[in-house]
Amino acid sequence: MSTLKLFNPPANMTDFDGIPGQLEQWSAAVSGWIDESIDSELEAFNANPETRGQKCQFFNATKMMPDGVLLQDIIWNAFPKTLRLAYGLPAAYRLADELVSLTAPRPGLPTSTPFYTGEPWANLYYRPLDEYCEWRLDRDPHTGKILKITFTSEPPEYWQAMHGDTLQNIAGSKLKYQFRGDPKLVLSLYREYVSPYVQYEDLICHEDFVSVGDDGEPVVVYQKGAYNPYNKWNSTHGIMHLGQPNNTISAEIKLGADATILRRKGTRLVTVADALVCCAGYGGTSRSSDPTIGGSVNALARLGAYITIDDPIGLYMHDLNTEGWTKPNGEPIHPDEYFKVLRGNKAKGQIERAELSVPEKEGFTVSDIRIGGVPIRFGGQVAEHINIKLTGLAGAIGTFDNKALPCATKCCIKCQDPTTLTRVIDKASPCPDGYHEAFQHDQGTFAGTEQKGNIRAS
């Protein structure tokens, strides 16, 4: 397998083809994010005397390609595990169909903080769907029945690039990757897929959108005149692409790179997917996606392989499973019958946009479809039957024999509800009241400890 000439857009979508230099600029951004991620891993190695000088197993496929490559689809469920664990069903179904302000606490996450504070973030909204698949329902205004559910896995960076913006570096600390773009194309696609009433002024930032960096200094996230990923046609009035702030390609790349580092707790190698998230400090502890991606990549890393994300890099809907779905007359439903792929590559399981709807001539609506005998009332009922994926690429197995780094972080588990983990925190930080450090022992979270009231302490 030869070295890539350039990184292609997600699902090899063709929107960039008519923009001079756009494909090369996209490849440069993806390549840059990969190189920055590799540099970050090397810094981690060099900061520890035991691992100083080790090479990173994550690689840039436009610069080298190992021998004996193999591909591995990494698959998880589209419905947010975060919401299901925190609220149970059907409360999680209801919340998944709602919008959340960017300045509100993040739903379902213990000790969580808002994504942003202050203006203009308070009047911008996102969907609390953190598995790289988001959806919107269109209901009949008179009956409330669902007429259509639109699903997307398109990354926001793709739309920022198409608009001609400058994308941030992997750390999100500065604007770095410039694109030529075509704002007229962005408007045209919005009018085609979302609403003919979209106006260009609806899609852009009318002031600098500023946040606060880790150093306490202001950081311009989106410049005045740039594309606004949280515009009303991608939130309150429609859906075009992913909007949950963690659902980005750059985050996917950084997570993949982070997961190639072996980790240990004391002398014990950490191999359990959830424990790896807590130990390494990447991703969300309550998600299906991040532990699945991290655990799968880390398993390849333990084989001593070179690892990367296969081109075209993206997050995709792989398929819809309609087993147990029936029409009002009891007939079974085929996946292709009402689930229409609008963007992406269906044959390769790289679906970026799809729609579930019933033709009017059929005489019923999406709400009349039954899943296991239960009528569809929420988008999450459908999302539970959608698989999301990325594809990992590994090669030259046995090349590396890297030493493991000690855990950088930890997470805590709720004593009265041991399905609930906090987000990762510094390993020296105390757990919140009512929580205990998770994954302390080989046999389980609390195994081998003495009982003290409702908590077992080491």
Short mmCIF file of C-alpha atoms in Angstrom, two decimals:
data_model
loop_
_atom_site.label_atom_id
_atom_site.label_comp_id
_atom_site.label_asym_id
_atom_site.label_seq_id
_atom_site.Cartn_x
_atom_site.Cartn_y
_atom_site.Cartn_z
CA MET A 1 0.00 0.00 0.00
CA SER A 2 1.55 3.29 -1.11
CA THR A 3 1.79 6.59 0.73
CA LEU A 4 -1.23 8.84 0.24
CA LYS A 5 -0.87 11.80 -2.11
CA LEU A 6 -3.32 13.78 0.02
CA PHE A 7 -6.06 13.32 2.61
CA ASN A 8 -9.52 13.29 1.06
CA PRO A 9 -12.70 14.90 2.42
CA PRO A 10 -15.02 12.75 4.55
CA ALA A 11 -16.68 10.00 2.50
CA ASN A 12 -14.88 11.47 -0.54
CA MET A 13 -17.68 14.02 -0.85
CA THR A 14 -17.25 16.22 -3.92
CA ASP A 15 -18.26 19.68 -2.65
CA PHE A 16 -14.63 20.86 -2.72
CA ASP A 17 -13.99 19.80 -6.33
CA GLY A 18 -14.98 23.12 -7.89
CA ILE A 19 -12.91 25.27 -5.50
CA PRO A 20 -9.32 25.77 -6.71
CA GLY A 21 -6.79 24.48 -4.20
CA GLN A 22 -9.46 23.43 -1.67
CA LEU A 23 -8.60 19.72 -1.66
CA GLU A 24 -4.94 20.51 -1.05
CA GLN A 25 -5.87 22.90 1.76
CA TRP A 26 -8.08 20.26 3.38
CA SER A 27 -5.26 17.72 3.18
CA ALA A 28 -2.84 20.22 4.71
CA ALA A 29 -5.18 20.79 7.67
CA VAL A 30 -5.72 17.07 8.33
CA SER A 31 -1.99 16.41 7.94
CA GLY A 32 -1.27 19.29 10.32
CA TRP A 33 -3.66 17.97 12.97
CA ILE A 34 -2.01 14.54 12.73
CA ASP A 35 1.51 15.98 13.00
CA GLU A 36 0.52 18.18 15.96
CA SER A 37 -0.97 15.10 17.66
CA ILE A 38 2.22 13.12 17.07
CA ASP A 39 4.31 15.97 18.52
CA SER A 40 2.06 15.97 21.59
CA GLU A 41 2.65 12.24 22.14
CA LEU A 42 6.41 12.66 21.73
CA GLU A 43 6.35 15.44 24.33
CA ALA A 44 4.62 13.07 26.73
CA PHE A 45 7.27 10.41 26.13
CA ASN A 46 10.15 12.84 26.53
CA ALA A 47 8.77 14.26 29.77
CA ASN A 48 9.27 10.87 31.44
CA PRO A 49 12.84 9.51 31.86
CA GLU A 50 11.62 5.93 31.35
CA THR A 51 10.09 6.65 27.93
CA ARG A 52 12.33 9.45 26.67
CA GLY A 53 13.27 8.89 23.03
CA GLN A 54 10.42 6.50 22.24
CA LYS A 55 8.78 6.88 18.83
CA CYS A 56 5.08 7.52 18.41
CA GLN A 57 3.05 4.67 16.93
CA PHE A 58 0.53 7.07 15.37
CA PHE A 59 1.62 8.06 11.85
CA ASN A 60 0.84 10.41 8.97
CA ALA A 61 -0.15 8.38 5.91
CA THR A 62 0.96 11.13 3.49
CA LYS A 63 4.52 10.80 4.82
CA MET A 64 4.95 7.04 5.31
CA MET A 65 3.06 3.77 4.97
CA PRO A 66 4.11 0.62 6.83
CA ASP A 67 4.08 -2.87 5.33
CA GLY A 68 1.38 -5.43 6.00
CA VAL A 69 -1.46 -3.03 6.65
CA LEU A 70 -4.85 -4.15 7.91
CA LEU A 71 -8.11 -2.22 8.31
CA GLN A 72 -10.42 -2.44 11.31
CA ASP A 73 -13.86 -0.88 11.54
CA ILE A 74 -14.49 0.49 15.03
CA ILE A 75 -18.24 0.53 15.63
CA TRP A 76 -20.53 1.86 18.37
CA ASN A 77 -24.16 2.84 18.86
CA ALA A 78 -25.52 6.26 17.87
CA PHE A 79 -27.69 6.87 20.94
CA PRO A 80 -25.84 8.82 23.67
CA LYS A 81 -24.79 6.46 26.45
CA THR A 82 -24.21 9.58 28.58
CA LEU A 83 -27.93 10.38 28.62
CA ARG A 84 -29.07 6.79 29.06
CA LEU A 85 -26.84 6.24 32.09
CA ALA A 86 -27.78 9.54 33.72
CA TYR A 87 -31.53 9.60 33.15
CA GLY A 88 -32.67 6.18 32.02
CA LEU A 89 -35.28 5.68 29.32
CA PRO A 90 -37.59 7.32 28.25
CA ALA A 91 -36.32 10.52 29.93
CA ALA A 92 -33.12 10.22 27.87
CA TYR A 93 -35.23 9.95 24.70
CA ARG A 94 -36.98 13.23 25.50
CA LEU A 95 -33.78 15.10 26.32
CA ALA A 96 -32.02 13.79 23.20
CA ASP A 97 -34.61 15.53 21.02
CA GLU A 98 -34.10 18.90 22.76
CA LEU A 99 -31.58 21.73 22.37
CA VAL A 100 -29.22 22.97 25.08
CA SER A 101 -27.61 26.40 25.47
CA LEU A 102 -23.83 26.44 25.12
CA THR A 103 -23.68 28.19 28.51
CA ALA A 104 -25.77 25.54 30.34
CA PRO A 105 -24.25 22.65 32.35
CA ARG A 106 -23.69 19.64 30.11
CA PRO A 107 -26.57 17.15 30.50
CA GLY A 108 -25.81 13.87 32.22
CA LEU A 109 -22.26 14.68 33.31
CA PRO A 110 -21.45 14.84 37.04
CA THR A 111 -19.40 17.91 38.04
CA SER A 112 -19.65 19.22 34.47
CA THR A 113 -19.13 22.81 33.38
CA PRO A 114 -20.63 24.64 30.38
CA PHE A 115 -18.78 24.65 27.09
CA TYR A 116 -18.71 28.46 27.09
CA THR A 117 -19.72 31.41 29.25
CA GLY A 118 -21.06 34.87 28.46
CA GLU A 119 -22.18 36.43 25.22
CA PRO A 120 -22.83 35.50 22.46
CA TRP A 121 -22.76 31.86 23.57
CA ALA A 122 -25.87 32.10 25.79
CA ASN A 123 -28.12 32.45 22.74
CA LEU A 124 -26.52 29.63 20.78
CA TYR A 125 -27.70 26.04 21.06
CA TYR A 126 -26.52 22.50 20.41
CA ARG A 127 -27.95 18.99 20.59
CA PRO A 128 -26.72 16.90 23.57
CA LEU A 129 -25.77 14.06 21.22
CA ASP A 130 -22.12 13.11 21.71
CA GLU A 131 -21.71 9.91 19.67
CA TYR A 132 -20.87 11.65 16.35
CA CYS A 133 -24.45 11.32 15.12
CA GLU A 134 -27.09 14.02 15.56
CA TRP A 135 -30.70 14.25 14.46
CA ARG A 136 -33.71 16.53 14.13
CA LEU A 137 -37.42 15.70 14.06
CA ASP A 138 -40.03 17.34 11.85
CA ARG A 139 -43.54 16.87 13.23
CA ASP A 140 -46.98 17.55 11.84
CA PRO A 141 -48.00 20.85 13.52
CA HIS A 142 -51.58 19.63 13.99
CA THR A 143 -51.17 16.00 15.09
CA GLY A 144 -47.64 16.03 16.49
CA LYS A 145 -46.79 12.91 14.50
CA ILE A 146 -43.23 12.57 13.22
CA LEU A 147 -43.04 13.20 9.49
CA LYS A 148 -39.25 13.04 9.10
CA ILE A 149 -36.09 12.43 11.11
CA THR A 150 -32.88 13.79 9.61
CA PHE A 151 -29.56 12.34 10.76
CA THR A 152 -26.07 13.74 10.18
CA SER A 153 -22.47 12.79 10.94
CA GLU A 154 -20.82 15.58 8.92
CA PRO A 155 -18.06 17.37 10.87
CA PRO A 156 -18.30 21.15 11.41
CA GLU A 157 -14.73 21.68 10.13
CA TYR A 158 -15.85 20.55 6.68
CA TRP A 159 -18.39 23.38 6.55
CA GLN A 160 -16.00 25.95 7.97
CA ALA A 161 -13.49 24.97 5.29
CA MET A 162 -16.15 25.14 2.57
CA HIS A 163 -17.01 28.66 3.71
CA GLY A 164 -13.36 29.75 3.43
CA ASP A 165 -12.49 30.14 7.12
CA THR A 166 -9.26 29.60 9.00
CA LEU A 167 -9.42 26.46 11.16
CA GLN A 168 -7.83 26.09 14.58
CA ASN A 169 -4.82 24.02 15.49
CA ILE A 170 -5.36 20.70 17.29
CA ALA A 171 -5.16 22.39 20.70
CA GLY A 172 -7.82 24.95 19.78
CA SER A 173 -5.50 27.76 20.87
CA LYS A 174 -5.00 29.59 17.56
CA LEU A 175 -6.35 29.90 14.04
CA LYS A 176 -3.93 28.15 11.71
CA TYR A 177 -5.28 26.47 8.55
CA GLN A 178 -6.56 28.85 5.86
CA PHE A 179 -9.12 27.88 3.20
CA ARG A 180 -10.24 29.57 0.01
CA GLY A 181 -13.80 28.23 0.23
CA ASP A 182 -16.98 29.24 -1.54
CA PRO A 183 -19.67 30.92 0.63
CA LYS A 184 -22.17 30.74 -2.23
CA LEU A 185 -21.83 26.95 -2.26
CA VAL A 186 -22.49 26.79 1.49
CA LEU A 187 -25.68 28.82 1.04
CA SER A 188 -26.76 26.69 -1.94
CA LEU A 189 -26.34 23.43 0.00
CA TYR A 190 -28.24 24.80 2.99
CA ARG A 191 -31.11 25.80 0.71
CA GLU A 192 -31.06 22.34 -0.93
CA TYR A 193 -30.97 20.25 2.25
CA VAL A 194 -32.40 22.44 5.03
CA SER A 195 -34.70 25.22 3.78
CA PRO A 196 -35.13 27.42 0.70
CA TYR A 197 -35.54 30.34 3.11
CA VAL A 198 -31.96 30.29 4.40
CA GLN A 199 -30.20 33.64 3.99
CA TYR A 200 -26.43 34.07 3.95
CA GLU A 201 -26.58 36.50 6.88
CA ASP A 202 -28.14 33.69 8.94
CA LEU A 203 -25.00 31.56 8.58
CA ILE A 204 -22.19 33.85 9.69
CA CYS A 205 -20.82 35.36 12.89
CA HIS A 206 -21.69 39.03 13.30
CA GLU A 207 -18.94 39.54 15.88
CA ASP A 208 -15.88 37.69 17.13
CA PHE A 209 -16.90 34.67 19.22
CA VAL A 210 -14.39 34.66 22.07
CA SER A 211 -13.64 32.05 24.72
CA VAL A 212 -11.05 31.77 27.49
CA GLY A 213 -8.03 29.53 26.96
CA ASP A 214 -6.36 27.26 29.49
CA ASP A 215 -3.97 30.08 30.32
CA GLY A 216 -6.85 32.44 31.13
CA GLU A 217 -6.26 34.53 28.01
CA PRO A 218 -9.05 35.25 25.49
CA VAL A 219 -9.11 33.05 22.38
CA VAL A 220 -11.02 33.89 19.22
CA VAL A 221 -12.96 30.71 18.39
CA TYR A 222 -14.85 32.12 15.38
CA GLN A 223 -14.00 35.41 13.70
CA LYS A 224 -16.51 38.07 12.67
CA GLY A 225 -17.72 37.18 9.18
CA ALA A 226 -16.76 33.51 9.58
CA TYR A 227 -19.17 30.62 9.35
CA ASN A 228 -21.23 30.07 12.52
CA PRO A 229 -21.63 26.31 13.18
CA TYR A 230 -24.38 27.13 15.70
CA ASN A 231 -26.46 29.16 13.26
CA LYS A 232 -30.23 28.79 13.58
CA TRP A 233 -30.50 26.56 10.50
CA ASN A 234 -28.20 24.08 12.19
CA SER A 235 -29.89 24.28 15.59
CA THR A 236 -33.32 25.78 16.27
CA HIS A 237 -34.56 25.82 12.67
CA GLY A 238 -32.85 22.85 11.03
CA ILE A 239 -29.83 20.55 10.89
CA MET A 240 -26.94 20.45 8.43
CA HIS A 241 -23.97 18.99 10.32
CA LEU A 242 -22.72 17.99 13.77
CA GLY A 243 -23.01 20.73 16.38
CA GLN A 244 -22.14 19.18 19.75
CA PRO A 245 -18.78 20.84 20.49
CA ASN A 246 -16.96 17.53 21.00
CA ASN A 247 -18.12 16.07 17.68
CA THR A 248 -15.18 17.17 15.50
CA ILE A 249 -12.65 15.54 13.18
CA SER A 250 -9.74 17.16 15.02
CA ALA A 251 -10.95 15.60 18.30
CA GLU A 252 -11.20 12.22 16.57
CA ILE A 253 -7.60 12.51 15.34
CA LYS A 254 -6.24 13.58 18.73
CA LEU A 255 -8.10 10.77 20.50
CA GLY A 256 -6.69 8.24 18.03
CA ALA A 257 -3.16 9.47 18.66
CA ASP A 258 -3.59 9.56 22.45
CA ALA A 259 -4.87 5.99 22.45
CA THR A 260 -1.64 4.66 20.87
CA ILE A 261 0.21 5.36 24.13
CA LEU A 262 0.32 2.35 26.45
CA ARG A 263 -0.70 3.13 30.03
CA ARG A 264 -0.02 1.52 33.39
CA LYS A 265 -1.39 1.90 36.90
CA GLY A 266 1.54 1.07 39.13
CA THR A 267 3.11 -1.94 37.42
CA ARG A 268 -0.17 -3.12 35.88
CA LEU A 269 -0.87 -2.44 32.20
CA VAL A 270 -4.28 -0.80 31.73
CA THR A 271 -6.27 -2.58 29.02
CA VAL A 272 -9.98 -2.10 29.86
CA ALA A 273 -11.53 0.53 27.57
CA ASP A 274 -13.25 2.59 30.28
CA ALA A 275 -10.22 2.42 32.55
CA LEU A 276 -8.01 3.64 29.69
CA VAL A 277 -10.14 6.77 29.27
CA CYS A 278 -9.82 7.52 32.98
CA CYS A 279 -6.09 6.78 33.05
CA ALA A 280 -5.05 8.57 29.85
CA GLY A 281 -7.42 11.52 30.11
CA TYR A 282 -8.81 11.37 26.58
CA GLY A 283 -12.46 11.61 25.61
CA GLY A 284 -15.64 11.24 27.62
CA THR A 285 -15.95 8.55 30.26
CA SER A 286 -19.69 8.00 29.78
CA ARG A 287 -19.73 7.89 25.99
CA SER A 288 -19.85 4.78 23.80
CA SER A 289 -17.59 6.29 21.14
CA ASP A 290 -14.49 7.44 23.00
CA PRO A 291 -13.89 4.30 25.11
CA THR A 292 -14.59 2.11 22.07
CA ILE A 293 -12.20 4.05 19.83
CA GLY A 294 -9.54 4.31 22.51
CA GLY A 295 -9.79 0.67 23.56
CA SER A 296 -9.62 -0.62 19.98
CA VAL A 297 -6.68 1.59 19.03
CA ASN A 298 -4.82 0.73 22.23
CA ALA A 299 -5.26 -2.98 21.56
CA LEU A 300 -3.50 -2.49 18.21
CA ALA A 301 -0.82 -0.43 19.93
CA ARG A 302 -0.15 -3.29 22.35
CA LEU A 303 0.63 -5.44 19.30
CA GLY A 304 3.46 -3.05 18.47
CA ALA A 305 1.87 -1.73 15.26
CA TYR A 306 1.98 1.55 13.41
CA ILE A 307 -1.54 3.01 13.65
CA THR A 308 -3.58 5.73 11.98
CA ILE A 309 -7.15 6.49 10.87
CA ASP A 310 -7.90 5.28 7.37
CA ASP A 311 -8.52 7.79 4.59
CA PRO A 312 -10.98 9.42 4.10
CA ILE A 313 -10.88 10.41 7.76
CA GLY A 314 -14.35 10.96 9.16
CA LEU A 315 -17.08 9.66 11.45
CA TYR A 316 -19.82 7.80 9.65
CA MET A 317 -23.19 6.19 10.00
CA HIS A 318 -22.38 2.64 8.99
CA ASP A 319 -25.90 1.22 8.69
CA LEU A 320 -29.44 1.07 10.06
CA ASN A 321 -30.72 -2.22 11.47
CA THR A 322 -34.51 -2.50 11.05
CA GLU A 323 -34.90 -5.99 12.46
CA GLY A 324 -38.14 -6.00 14.48
CA TRP A 325 -39.52 -2.91 12.70
CA THR A 326 -43.04 -3.18 11.32
CA LYS A 327 -45.55 -1.12 9.37
CA PRO A 328 -49.03 -0.49 10.80
CA ASN A 329 -50.26 -3.60 8.98
CA GLY A 330 -47.57 -5.73 10.60
CA GLU A 331 -45.34 -6.11 7.54
CA PRO A 332 -41.57 -5.98 8.24
CA ILE A 333 -39.57 -2.96 7.09
CA HIS A 334 -36.43 -3.24 4.98
CA PRO A 335 -33.56 -0.82 5.86
CA ASP A 336 -33.67 0.76 2.39
CA GLU A 337 -37.43 1.22 2.38
CA TYR A 338 -37.75 4.51 4.29
CA PHE A 339 -34.14 5.34 5.26
CA LYS A 340 -32.72 7.45 2.43
CA VAL A 341 -29.00 8.26 2.23
CA LEU A 342 -28.59 11.87 1.04
CA ARG A 343 -24.83 12.46 1.43
CA GLY A 344 -21.86 10.16 1.76
CA ASN A 345 -21.06 6.70 0.43
CA LYS A 346 -23.71 4.13 1.34
CA ALA A 347 -21.90 1.20 -0.30
CA LYS A 348 -18.84 1.69 1.92
CA GLY A 349 -20.81 2.39 5.07
CA GLN A 350 -19.73 6.04 5.04
CA ILE A 351 -23.12 7.71 5.42
CA GLU A 352 -22.95 11.41 6.31
CA ARG A 353 -26.58 12.47 5.94
CA ALA A 354 -29.74 10.38 5.89
CA GLU A 355 -33.47 10.82 6.33
CA LEU A 356 -36.17 8.55 7.72
CA SER A 357 -39.57 9.39 6.24
CA VAL A 358 -42.61 7.65 4.78
CA PRO A 359 -44.01 8.70 1.38
CA GLU A 360 -47.41 10.35 1.74
CA LYS A 361 -48.97 7.76 -0.57
CA GLU A 362 -48.30 5.06 2.04
CA GLY A 363 -50.98 6.60 4.27
CA PHE A 364 -49.01 6.60 7.54
CA THR A 365 -46.11 8.43 9.18
CA VAL A 366 -42.85 7.65 10.96
CA SER A 367 -44.81 7.74 14.23
CA ASP A 368 -46.88 4.79 12.99
CA ILE A 369 -43.82 2.58 12.53
CA ARG A 370 -43.28 0.17 15.41
CA ILE A 371 -39.94 -1.01 16.76
CA GLY A 372 -40.41 -4.21 18.73
CA GLY A 373 -44.10 -3.36 18.91
CA VAL A 374 -43.51 0.16 20.27
CA PRO A 375 -44.48 3.18 18.09
CA ILE A 376 -41.71 5.66 17.27
CA ARG A 377 -42.13 8.73 19.47
CA PHE A 378 -38.53 9.95 19.68
CA GLY A 379 -35.52 10.14 17.40
CA GLY A 380 -33.48 8.18 19.90
CA GLN A 381 -35.57 5.06 19.29
CA VAL A 382 -34.23 5.06 15.74
CA ALA A 383 -30.70 6.10 16.74
CA GLU A 384 -30.46 2.98 18.92
CA HIS A 385 -30.54 1.00 15.65
CA ILE A 386 -27.84 3.04 13.88
CA ASN A 387 -24.19 2.02 14.01
CA ILE A 388 -21.48 4.70 13.90
CA LYS A 389 -17.92 3.94 12.86
CA LEU A 390 -14.45 5.06 12.00
CA THR A 391 -11.87 2.83 10.36
CA GLY A 392 -8.47 2.24 11.88
CA LEU A 393 -5.41 1.27 9.86
CA ALA A 394 -2.55 -0.70 11.38
CA GLY A 395 0.65 -2.04 9.87
CA ALA A 396 4.05 -3.53 10.58
CA ILE A 397 2.79 -5.35 13.68
CA GLY A 398 5.60 -6.07 16.13
CA THR A 399 7.68 -3.02 15.17
CA PHE A 400 7.30 -1.29 18.56
CA ASP A 401 8.03 -2.40 22.08
CA ASN A 402 7.20 0.87 23.82
CA LYS A 403 7.11 1.20 27.58
CA ALA A 404 3.85 2.32 29.18
CA LEU A 405 3.39 5.73 30.72
CA PRO A 406 1.80 5.99 34.17
CA CYS A 407 -1.78 7.20 34.44
CA ALA A 408 -2.05 10.95 33.90
CA THR A 409 -5.59 11.30 35.26
CA LYS A 410 -8.36 9.44 37.04
CA CYS A 411 -12.12 9.47 37.30
CA CYS A 412 -14.46 8.82 40.20
CA ILE A 413 -17.50 6.60 40.46
CA LYS A 414 -20.71 7.42 42.30
CA CYS A 415 -20.98 5.16 45.34
CA GLN A 416 -24.79 4.94 45.28
CA ASP A 417 -24.95 4.56 41.48
CA PRO A 418 -21.88 2.67 40.25
CA THR A 419 -22.73 3.20 36.58
CA THR A 420 -21.90 6.91 36.82
CA LEU A 421 -18.34 8.14 36.29
CA THR A 422 -17.16 11.72 36.57
CA ARG A 423 -15.20 13.30 33.76
CA VAL A 424 -11.46 12.76 34.04
CA ILE A 425 -9.70 14.84 36.69
CA ASP A 426 -6.09 15.26 37.80
CA LYS A 427 -4.96 12.12 39.62
CA ALA A 428 -4.03 14.21 42.68
CA SER A 429 -7.46 15.85 42.92
CA PRO A 430 -9.95 14.57 45.52
CA CYS A 431 -13.14 12.90 44.37
CA PRO A 432 -16.40 14.84 44.91
CA ASP A 433 -18.55 13.98 47.90
CA GLY A 434 -20.35 10.70 47.37
CA TYR A 435 -17.79 9.47 44.82
CA HIS A 436 -14.83 7.10 45.05
CA GLU A 437 -11.85 6.59 42.74
CA ALA A 438 -12.67 4.09 39.99
CA PHE A 439 -10.60 1.23 38.56
CA GLN A 440 -8.25 0.84 41.50
CA HIS A 441 -7.86 -2.93 41.37
CA ASP A 442 -7.45 -5.79 38.90
CA GLN A 443 -10.64 -7.51 40.02
CA GLY A 444 -12.88 -4.44 39.86
CA THR A 445 -13.44 -0.94 41.07
CA PHE A 446 -13.74 -1.75 44.80
CA ALA A 447 -12.37 -5.30 44.97
CA GLY A 448 -9.86 -6.26 47.64
CA THR A 449 -10.79 -3.40 49.97
CA GLU A 450 -12.30 -3.08 53.39
CA GLN A 451 -15.95 -2.13 53.85
CA LYS A 452 -16.54 1.24 55.53
CA GLY A 453 -20.22 2.10 55.59
CA ASN A 454 -21.50 2.42 52.03
CA ILE A 455 -18.00 2.89 50.59
CA ARG A 456 -15.06 0.56 50.35
CA ALA A 457 -11.82 2.45 50.84
CA SER A 458 -8.32 1.34 49.98
#
